[in-house]
Amino acid sequence: MSNELTNRINNWMGQDDFFSNLGHSFFEGAKSFNQALKTDIKETDNAFDVKVDVPGINKEDISLSYDNGILSISAKRDSFEDESDKDGNIITSERSYGSYSRQYRLPNIIKDQISAKYTDGVLEITLPKSKKTSSSENQIKID
């Protein structure tokens, strides 16, 4: 669908080099925003192991919290070095900046034993499971 729309926009704008990738650039920007904070979650008998890609973001700009069974991760990148020439011209810029956040429902965690480390653009979080489990059954007896 986006390719069809991109082609329509590009055809409408003509073959001018400036406009030829306008639609493509717009949809690529939206695509990269949706791909922020790519995550893998592995469940073992004792814990949830979470790995989050946060390349190019400083450890100080990452925030983690766990509350009411929800793991929240947020990260921000305020700026990056400008690659423009002395006149301020830049041909293209594909690096993104801004704030990103994700939340994951991971119940029955021992909150004070959660650990995290950040190495080479990957955030690794271990959330140890509690031995007691809450009943997931929502049946209510009717008198």
mmCIF file of N, CA and C in Angstrom:
data_model
loop_
_atom_site.group_PDB
_atom_site.id
_atom_site.type_symbol
_atom_site.label_atom_id
_atom_site.label_comp_id
_atom_site.label_asym_id
_atom_site.label_seq_id
_atom_site.Cartn_x
_atom_site.Cartn_y
_atom_site.Cartn_z
ATOM 1 N N MET A 1 0.819 -1.187 0.000
ATOM 2 C CA MET A 1 0.000 0.000 0.000
ATOM 3 C C MET A 1 0.864 1.252 0.000
ATOM 4 N N SER A 2 1.886 1.307 0.877
ATOM 5 C CA SER A 2 2.718 2.509 0.921
ATOM 6 C C SER A 2 3.508 2.672 -0.372
ATOM 7 N N ASN A 3 3.939 1.550 -0.980
ATOM 8 C CA ASN A 3 4.664 1.647 -2.246
ATOM 9 C C ASN A 3 3.767 2.216 -3.335
ATOM 10 N N GLU A 4 2.497 1.768 -3.365
ATOM 11 C CA GLU A 4 1.562 2.274 -4.359
ATOM 12 C C GLU A 4 1.343 3.767 -4.163
ATOM 13 N N LEU A 5 1.147 4.188 -2.919
ATOM 14 C CA LEU A 5 0.946 5.606 -2.623
ATOM 15 C C LEU A 5 2.201 6.395 -2.940
ATOM 16 N N THR A 6 3.354 5.862 -2.604
ATOM 17 C CA THR A 6 4.617 6.530 -2.909
ATOM 18 C C THR A 6 4.762 6.727 -4.413
ATOM 19 N N ASN A 7 4.456 5.691 -5.183
ATOM 20 C CA ASN A 7 4.551 5.807 -6.641
ATOM 21 C C ASN A 7 3.597 6.857 -7.171
ATOM 22 N N ARG A 8 2.374 6.911 -6.615
ATOM 23 C CA ARG A 8 1.422 7.941 -7.044
ATOM 24 C C ARG A 8 1.949 9.334 -6.747
ATOM 25 N N ILE A 9 2.505 9.518 -5.556
ATOM 26 C CA ILE A 9 3.056 10.832 -5.193
ATOM 27 C C ILE A 9 4.213 11.181 -6.111
ATOM 28 N N ASN A 10 5.116 10.238 -6.318
ATOM 29 C CA ASN A 10 6.267 10.502 -7.173
ATOM 30 C C ASN A 10 5.835 10.793 -8.608
ATOM 31 N N ASN A 11 4.855 10.039 -9.134
ATOM 32 C CA ASN A 11 4.367 10.280 -10.491
ATOM 33 C C ASN A 11 3.686 11.635 -10.583
ATOM 34 N N TRP A 12 2.941 12.009 -9.556
ATOM 35 C CA TRP A 12 2.255 13.288 -9.534
ATOM 36 C C TRP A 12 3.256 14.444 -9.529
ATOM 37 N N MET A 13 4.355 14.268 -8.788
ATOM 38 C CA MET A 13 5.366 15.314 -8.697
ATOM 39 C C MET A 13 6.240 15.384 -9.945
ATOM 40 N N GLY A 14 6.152 14.385 -10.802
ATOM 41 C CA GLY A 14 6.985 14.390 -11.998
ATOM 42 C C GLY A 14 8.308 13.708 -11.721
ATOM 43 N N GLN A 15 9.225 13.843 -12.629
ATOM 44 C CA GLN A 15 10.498 13.144 -12.526
ATOM 45 C C GLN A 15 11.619 14.024 -11.982
ATOM 46 N N ASP A 16 11.299 15.193 -11.467
ATOM 47 C CA ASP A 16 12.294 16.081 -10.885
ATOM 48 C C ASP A 16 13.023 15.350 -9.755
ATOM 49 N N ASP A 17 14.352 15.412 -9.722
ATOM 50 C CA ASP A 17 15.129 14.690 -8.711
ATOM 51 C C ASP A 17 14.741 15.078 -7.289
ATOM 52 N N PHE A 18 14.399 16.335 -7.068
ATOM 53 C CA PHE A 18 14.046 16.777 -5.727
ATOM 54 C C PHE A 18 12.796 16.049 -5.231
ATOM 55 N N PHE A 19 11.793 15.909 -6.107
ATOM 56 C CA PHE A 19 10.526 15.318 -5.704
ATOM 57 C C PHE A 19 10.465 13.810 -5.878
ATOM 58 N N SER A 20 11.407 13.215 -6.590
ATOM 59 C CA SER A 20 11.282 11.808 -6.941
ATOM 60 C C SER A 20 11.233 10.877 -5.732
ATOM 61 N N ASN A 21 11.831 11.246 -4.609
ATOM 62 C CA ASN A 21 11.814 10.388 -3.421
ATOM 63 C C ASN A 21 11.055 11.003 -2.252
ATOM 64 N N LEU A 22 10.244 12.004 -2.531
ATOM 65 C CA LEU A 22 9.523 12.675 -1.454
ATOM 66 C C LEU A 22 8.621 11.709 -0.689
ATOM 67 N N GLY A 23 7.790 10.964 -1.391
ATOM 68 C CA GLY A 23 6.906 9.994 -0.721
ATOM 69 C C GLY A 23 7.703 8.912 -0.038
ATOM 70 N N HIS A 24 8.748 8.426 -0.699
ATOM 71 C CA HIS A 24 9.604 7.385 -0.129
ATOM 72 C C HIS A 24 10.213 7.860 1.185
ATOM 73 N N SER A 25 10.720 9.091 1.209
ATOM 74 C CA SER A 25 11.343 9.628 2.420
ATOM 75 C C SER A 25 10.320 9.753 3.547
ATOM 76 N N PHE A 26 9.109 10.178 3.203
ATOM 77 C CA PHE A 26 8.075 10.326 4.220
ATOM 78 C C PHE A 26 7.759 8.984 4.862
ATOM 79 N N PHE A 27 7.539 7.954 4.053
ATOM 80 C CA PHE A 27 7.172 6.650 4.597
ATOM 81 C C PHE A 27 8.338 5.982 5.288
ATOM 82 N N GLU A 28 9.554 6.204 4.850
ATOM 83 C CA GLU A 28 10.715 5.635 5.523
ATOM 84 C C GLU A 28 10.855 6.230 6.913
ATOM 85 N N GLY A 29 10.578 7.538 7.071
ATOM 86 C CA GLY A 29 10.642 8.174 8.382
ATOM 87 C C GLY A 29 9.648 7.571 9.344
ATOM 88 N N ALA A 30 8.433 7.345 8.867
ATOM 89 C CA ALA A 30 7.411 6.724 9.710
ATOM 90 C C ALA A 30 7.811 5.303 10.069
ATOM 91 N N LYS A 31 8.405 4.593 9.123
ATOM 92 C CA LYS A 31 8.826 3.213 9.361
ATOM 93 C C LYS A 31 9.901 3.162 10.440
ATOM 94 N N SER A 32 10.895 4.059 10.375
ATOM 95 C CA SER A 32 11.976 4.018 11.358
ATOM 96 C C SER A 32 11.463 4.372 12.751
ATOM 97 N N PHE A 33 10.474 5.274 12.851
ATOM 98 C CA PHE A 33 9.909 5.611 14.149
ATOM 99 C C PHE A 33 9.228 4.382 14.760
ATOM 100 N N ASN A 34 8.499 3.622 13.941
ATOM 101 C CA ASN A 34 7.803 2.437 14.446
ATOM 102 C C ASN A 34 8.760 1.332 14.835
ATOM 103 N N GLN A 35 9.987 1.366 14.350
ATOM 104 C CA GLN A 35 10.938 0.313 14.647
ATOM 105 C C GLN A 35 11.818 0.650 15.846
ATOM 106 N N ALA A 36 11.531 1.747 16.533
ATOM 107 C CA ALA A 36 12.331 2.126 17.693
ATOM 108 C C ALA A 36 12.120 1.129 18.829
ATOM 109 N N LEU A 37 13.163 0.911 19.603
ATOM 110 C CA LEU A 37 13.134 0.038 20.772
ATOM 111 C C LEU A 37 12.674 -1.386 20.429
ATOM 112 N N LYS A 38 13.307 -1.960 19.433
ATOM 113 C CA LYS A 38 13.033 -3.357 19.078
ATOM 114 C C LYS A 38 13.401 -4.234 20.265
ATOM 115 N N THR A 39 12.534 -5.188 20.585
ATOM 116 C CA THR A 39 12.663 -5.942 21.827
ATOM 117 C C THR A 39 12.513 -7.441 21.605
ATOM 118 N N ASP A 40 13.319 -8.206 22.345
ATOM 119 C CA ASP A 40 13.155 -9.655 22.446
ATOM 120 C C ASP A 40 12.876 -9.961 23.917
ATOM 121 N N ILE A 41 11.871 -10.795 24.173
ATOM 122 C CA ILE A 41 11.555 -11.205 25.537
ATOM 123 C C ILE A 41 11.566 -12.732 25.579
ATOM 124 N N LYS A 42 12.374 -13.256 26.480
ATOM 125 C CA LYS A 42 12.488 -14.706 26.657
ATOM 126 C C LYS A 42 11.992 -15.040 28.057
ATOM 127 N N GLU A 43 11.104 -16.034 28.141
ATOM 128 C CA GLU A 43 10.603 -16.472 29.447
ATOM 129 C C GLU A 43 11.241 -17.799 29.808
ATOM 130 N N THR A 44 11.818 -17.848 31.006
ATOM 131 C CA THR A 44 12.342 -19.095 31.550
ATOM 132 C C THR A 44 11.503 -19.451 32.774
ATOM 133 N N ASP A 45 11.843 -20.555 33.427
ATOM 134 C CA ASP A 45 11.100 -20.950 34.628
ATOM 135 C C ASP A 45 11.253 -19.928 35.750
ATOM 136 N N ASN A 46 12.407 -19.224 35.776
ATOM 137 C CA ASN A 46 12.708 -18.339 36.899
ATOM 138 C C ASN A 46 12.629 -16.853 36.605
ATOM 139 N N ALA A 47 12.576 -16.471 35.318
ATOM 140 C CA ALA A 47 12.645 -15.043 35.015
ATOM 141 C C ALA A 47 12.168 -14.741 33.597
ATOM 142 N N PHE A 48 11.986 -13.440 33.357
ATOM 143 C CA PHE A 48 11.817 -12.917 32.004
ATOM 144 C C PHE A 48 13.132 -12.220 31.673
ATOM 145 N N ASP A 49 13.706 -12.546 30.527
ATOM 146 C CA ASP A 49 14.925 -11.882 30.059
ATOM 147 C C ASP A 49 14.542 -11.009 28.877
ATOM 148 N N VAL A 50 14.782 -9.709 29.023
ATOM 149 C CA VAL A 50 14.374 -8.735 28.018
ATOM 150 C C VAL A 50 15.622 -8.100 27.409
ATOM 151 N N LYS A 51 15.676 -8.053 26.081
ATOM 152 C CA LYS A 51 16.754 -7.370 25.368
ATOM 153 C C LYS A 51 16.127 -6.318 24.471
ATOM 154 N N VAL A 52 16.615 -5.080 24.600
ATOM 155 C CA VAL A 52 16.065 -3.959 23.847
ATOM 156 C C VAL A 52 17.196 -3.278 23.092
ATOM 157 N N ASP A 53 17.017 -3.088 21.781
ATOM 158 C CA ASP A 53 17.999 -2.357 20.979
ATOM 159 C C ASP A 53 17.794 -0.860 21.168
ATOM 160 N N VAL A 54 18.824 -0.187 21.657
ATOM 161 C CA VAL A 54 18.797 1.268 21.818
ATOM 162 C C VAL A 54 20.116 1.859 21.305
ATOM 163 N N PRO A 55 20.446 1.617 20.033
ATOM 164 C CA PRO A 55 21.730 2.075 19.513
ATOM 165 C C PRO A 55 21.815 3.600 19.456
ATOM 166 N N GLY A 56 22.985 4.100 19.770
ATOM 167 C CA GLY A 56 23.225 5.536 19.682
ATOM 168 C C GLY A 56 22.624 6.350 20.801
ATOM 169 N N ILE A 57 22.093 5.702 21.812
ATOM 170 C CA ILE A 57 21.491 6.417 22.942
ATOM 171 C C ILE A 57 22.367 6.199 24.164
ATOM 172 N N ASN A 58 22.673 7.277 24.871
ATOM 173 C CA ASN A 58 23.493 7.189 26.080
ATOM 174 C C ASN A 58 22.709 6.516 27.205
ATOM 175 N N LYS A 59 23.436 5.779 28.034
ATOM 176 C CA LYS A 59 22.814 5.082 29.168
ATOM 177 C C LYS A 59 22.037 6.055 30.060
ATOM 178 N N GLU A 60 22.544 7.261 30.215
ATOM 179 C CA GLU A 60 21.896 8.262 31.070
ATOM 180 C C GLU A 60 20.551 8.720 30.496
ATOM 181 N N ASP A 61 20.316 8.475 29.214
ATOM 182 C CA ASP A 61 19.078 8.903 28.563
ATOM 183 C C ASP A 61 18.044 7.779 28.472
ATOM 184 N N ILE A 62 18.269 6.696 29.217
ATOM 185 C CA ILE A 62 17.342 5.562 29.252
ATOM 186 C C ILE A 62 16.728 5.495 30.641
ATOM 187 N N SER A 63 15.425 5.292 30.698
ATOM 188 C CA SER A 63 14.721 5.210 31.972
ATOM 189 C C SER A 63 13.915 3.909 32.015
ATOM 190 N N LEU A 64 14.013 3.212 33.148
ATOM 191 C CA LEU A 64 13.280 1.963 33.369
ATOM 192 C C LEU A 64 12.433 2.090 34.625
ATOM 193 N N SER A 65 11.235 1.508 34.573
ATOM 194 C CA SER A 65 10.430 1.420 35.787
ATOM 195 C C SER A 65 9.556 0.176 35.705
ATOM 196 N N TYR A 66 9.177 -0.333 36.874
ATOM 197 C CA TYR A 66 8.283 -1.487 36.954
ATOM 198 C C TYR A 66 7.235 -1.176 38.005
ATOM 199 N N ASP A 67 5.959 -1.180 37.587
ATOM 200 C CA ASP A 67 4.888 -0.854 38.516
ATOM 201 C C ASP A 67 3.615 -1.573 38.083
ATOM 202 N N ASN A 68 2.948 -2.204 39.030
ATOM 203 C CA ASN A 68 1.683 -2.909 38.772
ATOM 204 C C ASN A 68 1.776 -3.910 37.618
ATOM 205 N N GLY A 69 2.878 -4.643 37.548
ATOM 206 C CA GLY A 69 3.038 -5.659 36.517
ATOM 207 C C GLY A 69 3.430 -5.135 35.148
ATOM 208 N N ILE A 70 3.779 -3.858 35.060
ATOM 209 C CA ILE A 70 4.126 -3.247 33.775
ATOM 210 C C ILE A 70 5.578 -2.769 33.804
ATOM 211 N N LEU A 71 6.387 -3.269 32.861
ATOM 212 C CA LEU A 71 7.747 -2.775 32.667
ATOM 213 C C LEU A 71 7.677 -1.638 31.654
ATOM 214 N N SER A 72 8.159 -0.473 32.036
ATOM 215 C CA SER A 72 8.158 0.698 31.146
ATOM 216 C C SER A 72 9.593 1.079 30.823
ATOM 217 N N ILE A 73 9.848 1.274 29.538
ATOM 218 C CA ILE A 73 11.169 1.679 29.062
ATOM 219 C C ILE A 73 10.989 2.937 28.238
ATOM 220 N N SER A 74 11.785 3.952 28.532
ATOM 221 C CA SER A 74 11.772 5.149 27.693
ATOM 222 C C SER A 74 13.209 5.570 27.429
ATOM 223 N N ALA A 75 13.404 6.160 26.276
ATOM 224 C CA ALA A 75 14.730 6.615 25.879
ATOM 225 C C ALA A 75 14.573 7.881 25.064
ATOM 226 N N LYS A 76 15.607 8.699 25.069
ATOM 227 C CA LYS A 76 15.552 9.923 24.267
ATOM 228 C C LYS A 76 16.915 10.207 23.667
ATOM 229 N N ARG A 77 16.865 10.796 22.522
ATOM 230 C CA ARG A 77 18.076 11.296 21.874
ATOM 231 C C ARG A 77 17.759 12.732 21.501
ATOM 232 N N ASP A 78 18.425 13.671 22.183
ATOM 233 C CA ASP A 78 18.117 15.085 21.975
ATOM 234 C C ASP A 78 18.619 15.614 20.645
ATOM 235 N N SER A 79 19.806 15.199 20.251
ATOM 236 C CA SER A 79 20.363 15.736 19.013
ATOM 237 C C SER A 79 21.487 14.835 18.537
ATOM 238 N N PHE A 80 22.039 15.186 17.403
ATOM 239 C CA PHE A 80 23.183 14.484 16.853
ATOM 240 C C PHE A 80 24.010 15.485 16.083
ATOM 241 N N GLU A 81 25.240 15.108 15.757
ATOM 242 C CA GLU A 81 26.109 16.015 15.029
ATOM 243 C C GLU A 81 25.544 16.304 13.652
ATOM 244 N N ASP A 82 25.556 17.567 13.282
ATOM 245 C CA ASP A 82 25.061 17.997 11.985
ATOM 246 C C ASP A 82 26.104 17.688 10.915
ATOM 247 N N GLU A 83 25.690 17.000 9.876
ATOM 248 C CA GLU A 83 26.589 16.621 8.791
ATOM 249 C C GLU A 83 26.550 17.618 7.634
ATOM 250 N N SER A 84 25.969 18.800 7.832
ATOM 251 C CA SER A 84 25.842 19.762 6.746
ATOM 252 C C SER A 84 27.176 20.425 6.434
ATOM 253 N N ASP A 85 27.248 21.011 5.247
ATOM 254 C CA ASP A 85 28.468 21.708 4.841
ATOM 255 C C ASP A 85 28.499 23.103 5.452
ATOM 256 N N LYS A 86 29.475 23.924 5.074
ATOM 257 C CA LYS A 86 29.638 25.258 5.683
ATOM 258 C C LYS A 86 28.459 26.189 5.415
ATOM 259 N N ASP A 87 27.661 25.907 4.370
ATOM 260 C CA ASP A 87 26.485 26.718 4.050
ATOM 261 C C ASP A 87 25.210 26.184 4.701
ATOM 262 N N GLY A 88 25.329 25.103 5.472
ATOM 263 C CA GLY A 88 24.169 24.532 6.140
ATOM 264 C C GLY A 88 23.380 23.569 5.273
ATOM 265 N N ASN A 89 23.925 23.201 4.110
ATOM 266 C CA ASN A 89 23.232 22.275 3.211
ATOM 267 C C ASN A 89 23.453 20.837 3.648
ATOM 268 N N ILE A 90 22.391 20.085 3.609
ATOM 269 C CA ILE A 90 22.476 18.663 3.903
ATOM 270 C C ILE A 90 21.617 17.941 2.860
ATOM 271 N N ILE A 91 22.154 16.912 2.256
ATOM 272 C CA ILE A 91 21.448 16.204 1.192
ATOM 273 C C ILE A 91 20.340 15.322 1.765
ATOM 274 N N THR A 92 20.680 14.525 2.757
ATOM 275 C CA THR A 92 19.686 13.661 3.394
ATOM 276 C C THR A 92 20.100 13.398 4.829
ATOM 277 N N SER A 93 19.133 13.129 5.671
ATOM 278 C CA SER A 93 19.415 12.797 7.057
ATOM 279 C C SER A 93 18.480 11.663 7.448
ATOM 280 N N GLU A 94 19.045 10.496 7.741
ATOM 281 C CA GLU A 94 18.238 9.326 8.074
ATOM 282 C C GLU A 94 18.268 8.992 9.556
ATOM 283 N N ARG A 95 19.116 9.656 10.318
ATOM 284 C CA ARG A 95 19.175 9.391 11.754
ATOM 285 C C ARG A 95 18.025 10.107 12.432
ATOM 286 N N SER A 96 17.401 9.440 13.379
ATOM 287 C CA SER A 96 16.255 10.024 14.043
ATOM 288 C C SER A 96 16.626 10.485 15.450
ATOM 289 N N TYR A 97 15.834 11.400 15.970
ATOM 290 C CA TYR A 97 15.999 11.842 17.345
ATOM 291 C C TYR A 97 14.622 12.114 17.912
ATOM 292 N N GLY A 98 14.555 12.133 19.213
ATOM 293 C CA GLY A 98 13.282 12.340 19.878
ATOM 294 C C GLY A 98 13.150 11.403 21.059
ATOM 295 N N SER A 99 11.919 11.173 21.497
ATOM 296 C CA SER A 99 11.650 10.299 22.637
ATOM 297 C C SER A 99 10.952 9.036 22.156
ATOM 298 N N TYR A 100 11.302 7.928 22.776
ATOM 299 C CA TYR A 100 10.723 6.640 22.444
ATOM 300 C C TYR A 100 10.316 5.958 23.745
ATOM 301 N N SER A 101 9.238 5.203 23.714
ATOM 302 C CA SER A 101 8.862 4.462 24.913
ATOM 303 C C SER A 101 8.081 3.212 24.532
ATOM 304 N N ARG A 102 8.185 2.221 25.380
ATOM 305 C CA ARG A 102 7.455 0.958 25.220
ATOM 306 C C ARG A 102 7.070 0.465 26.596
ATOM 307 N N GLN A 103 5.987 -0.298 26.665
ATOM 308 C CA GLN A 103 5.554 -0.927 27.905
ATOM 309 C C GLN A 103 5.243 -2.386 27.633
ATOM 310 N N TYR A 104 5.531 -3.225 28.639
ATOM 311 C CA TYR A 104 5.318 -4.656 28.523
ATOM 312 C C TYR A 104 4.658 -5.153 29.799
ATOM 313 N N ARG A 105 3.636 -5.966 29.655
ATOM 314 C CA ARG A 105 2.977 -6.545 30.831
ATOM 315 C C ARG A 105 3.702 -7.837 31.178
ATOM 316 N N LEU A 106 4.393 -7.823 32.316
ATOM 317 C CA LEU A 106 5.141 -8.975 32.814
ATOM 318 C C LEU A 106 4.801 -9.132 34.296
ATOM 319 N N PRO A 107 3.765 -9.918 34.605
ATOM 320 C CA PRO A 107 3.277 -10.010 35.991
ATOM 321 C C PRO A 107 4.122 -10.926 36.865
ATOM 322 N N ASN A 108 3.864 -10.812 38.176
ATOM 323 C CA ASN A 108 4.461 -11.685 39.201
ATOM 324 C C ASN A 108 5.981 -11.630 39.223
ATOM 325 N N ILE A 109 6.512 -10.433 39.318
ATOM 326 C CA ILE A 109 7.961 -10.194 39.330
ATOM 327 C C ILE A 109 8.392 -9.786 40.734
ATOM 328 N N ILE A 110 9.577 -10.221 41.127
ATOM 329 C CA ILE A 110 10.156 -9.776 42.398
ATOM 330 C C ILE A 110 10.820 -8.423 42.097
ATOM 331 N N LYS A 111 10.104 -7.382 42.417
ATOM 332 C CA LYS A 111 10.467 -6.023 42.007
ATOM 333 C C LYS A 111 11.873 -5.603 42.463
ATOM 334 N N ASP A 112 12.241 -5.918 43.692
ATOM 335 C CA ASP A 112 13.534 -5.462 44.216
ATOM 336 C C ASP A 112 14.717 -6.290 43.715
ATOM 337 N N GLN A 113 14.464 -7.301 42.871
ATOM 338 C CA GLN A 113 15.559 -8.106 42.316
ATOM 339 C C GLN A 113 15.743 -7.901 40.805
ATOM 340 N N ILE A 114 15.035 -6.933 40.235
ATOM 341 C CA ILE A 114 15.188 -6.639 38.809
ATOM 342 C C ILE A 114 16.582 -6.063 38.584
ATOM 343 N N SER A 115 17.253 -6.549 37.537
ATOM 344 C CA SER A 115 18.576 -6.027 37.210
ATOM 345 C C SER A 115 18.619 -5.642 35.736
ATOM 346 N N ALA A 116 19.509 -4.694 35.418
ATOM 347 C CA ALA A 116 19.641 -4.238 34.035
ATOM 348 C C ALA A 116 21.083 -3.852 33.764
ATOM 349 N N LYS A 117 21.502 -4.059 32.514
ATOM 350 C CA LYS A 117 22.819 -3.598 32.084
ATOM 351 C C LYS A 117 22.718 -3.133 30.639
ATOM 352 N N TYR A 118 23.606 -2.236 30.281
ATOM 353 C CA TYR A 118 23.610 -1.639 28.942
ATOM 354 C C TYR A 118 24.989 -1.811 28.336
ATOM 355 N N THR A 119 25.060 -2.556 27.226
ATOM 356 C CA THR A 119 26.331 -2.824 26.576
ATOM 357 C C THR A 119 26.161 -2.742 25.062
ATOM 358 N N ASP A 120 27.004 -1.958 24.425
ATOM 359 C CA ASP A 120 27.053 -1.873 22.955
ATOM 360 C C ASP A 120 25.685 -1.645 22.315
ATOM 361 N N GLY A 121 24.899 -0.738 22.878
ATOM 362 C CA GLY A 121 23.607 -0.387 22.288
ATOM 363 C C GLY A 121 22.476 -1.351 22.590
ATOM 364 N N VAL A 122 22.713 -2.323 23.481
ATOM 365 C CA VAL A 122 21.665 -3.276 23.848
ATOM 366 C C VAL A 122 21.429 -3.205 25.354
ATOM 367 N N LEU A 123 20.186 -2.987 25.726
ATOM 368 C CA LEU A 123 19.774 -2.967 27.126
ATOM 369 C C LEU A 123 19.259 -4.356 27.476
ATOM 370 N N GLU A 124 19.836 -4.970 28.506
ATOM 371 C CA GLU A 124 19.420 -6.297 28.948
ATOM 372 C C GLU A 124 18.832 -6.177 30.345
ATOM 373 N N ILE A 125 17.606 -6.671 30.499
ATOM 374 C CA ILE A 125 16.894 -6.577 31.770
ATOM 375 C C ILE A 125 16.482 -7.986 32.195
ATOM 376 N N THR A 126 16.739 -8.322 33.447
ATOM 377 C CA THR A 126 16.308 -9.608 34.004
ATOM 378 C C THR A 126 15.274 -9.325 35.073
ATOM 379 N N LEU A 127 14.105 -9.932 34.918
ATOM 380 C CA LEU A 127 13.006 -9.757 35.858
ATOM 381 C C LEU A 127 12.693 -11.111 36.486
ATOM 382 N N PRO A 128 13.223 -11.371 37.703
ATOM 383 C CA PRO A 128 12.982 -12.660 38.368
ATOM 384 C C PRO A 128 11.501 -12.836 38.702
ATOM 385 N N LYS A 129 11.005 -14.029 38.466
ATOM 386 C CA LYS A 129 9.600 -14.337 38.741
ATOM 387 C C LYS A 129 9.395 -14.654 40.219
ATOM 388 N N SER A 130 8.250 -14.255 40.704
ATOM 389 C CA SER A 130 7.821 -14.611 42.048
ATOM 390 C C SER A 130 7.323 -16.050 42.020
ATOM 391 N N LYS A 131 7.554 -16.782 43.099
ATOM 392 C CA LYS A 131 7.098 -18.182 43.169
ATOM 393 C C LYS A 131 5.589 -18.271 43.290
ATOM 394 N N LYS A 132 4.991 -17.303 43.976
ATOM 395 C CA LYS A 132 3.539 -17.336 44.105
ATOM 396 C C LYS A 132 2.928 -16.700 42.860
ATOM 397 N N THR A 133 1.867 -17.278 42.418
ATOM 398 C CA THR A 133 1.187 -16.761 41.240
ATOM 399 C C THR A 133 -0.223 -16.369 41.623
ATOM 400 N N SER A 134 -0.681 -15.315 41.014
ATOM 401 C CA SER A 134 -2.057 -14.908 41.278
ATOM 402 C C SER A 134 -2.972 -15.676 40.338
ATOM 403 N N SER A 135 -4.141 -15.941 40.815
ATOM 404 C CA SER A 135 -5.097 -16.688 40.008
ATOM 405 C C SER A 135 -5.536 -15.843 38.825
ATOM 406 N N SER A 136 -5.474 -16.417 37.647
ATOM 407 C CA SER A 136 -5.908 -15.688 36.466
ATOM 408 C C SER A 136 -7.383 -15.925 36.187
ATOM 409 N N GLU A 137 -7.997 -16.741 37.027
ATOM 410 C CA GLU A 137 -9.411 -17.040 36.846
ATOM 411 C C GLU A 137 -10.244 -15.887 37.355
ATOM 412 N N ASN A 138 -11.173 -15.471 36.557
ATOM 413 C CA ASN A 138 -12.015 -14.329 36.911
ATOM 414 C C ASN A 138 -13.457 -14.730 37.203
ATOM 415 N N GLN A 139 -13.662 -15.989 37.557
ATOM 416 C CA GLN A 139 -15.007 -16.479 37.866
ATOM 417 C C GLN A 139 -15.472 -15.908 39.192
ATOM 418 N N ILE A 140 -16.717 -15.502 39.208
ATOM 419 C CA ILE A 140 -17.336 -15.005 40.442
ATOM 420 C C ILE A 140 -18.529 -15.904 40.736
ATOM 421 N N LYS A 141 -18.547 -16.415 41.965
ATOM 422 C CA LYS A 141 -19.644 -17.310 42.357
ATOM 423 C C LYS A 141 -20.887 -16.475 42.603
ATOM 424 N N ILE A 142 -21.986 -16.973 42.086
ATOM 425 C CA ILE A 142 -23.265 -16.276 42.251
ATOM 426 C C ILE A 142 -24.060 -16.998 43.330
ATOM 427 N N ASP A 143 -24.495 -16.257 44.345
ATOM 428 C CA ASP A 143 -25.295 -16.833 45.437
ATOM 429 C C ASP A 143 -26.755 -16.844 45.090
#
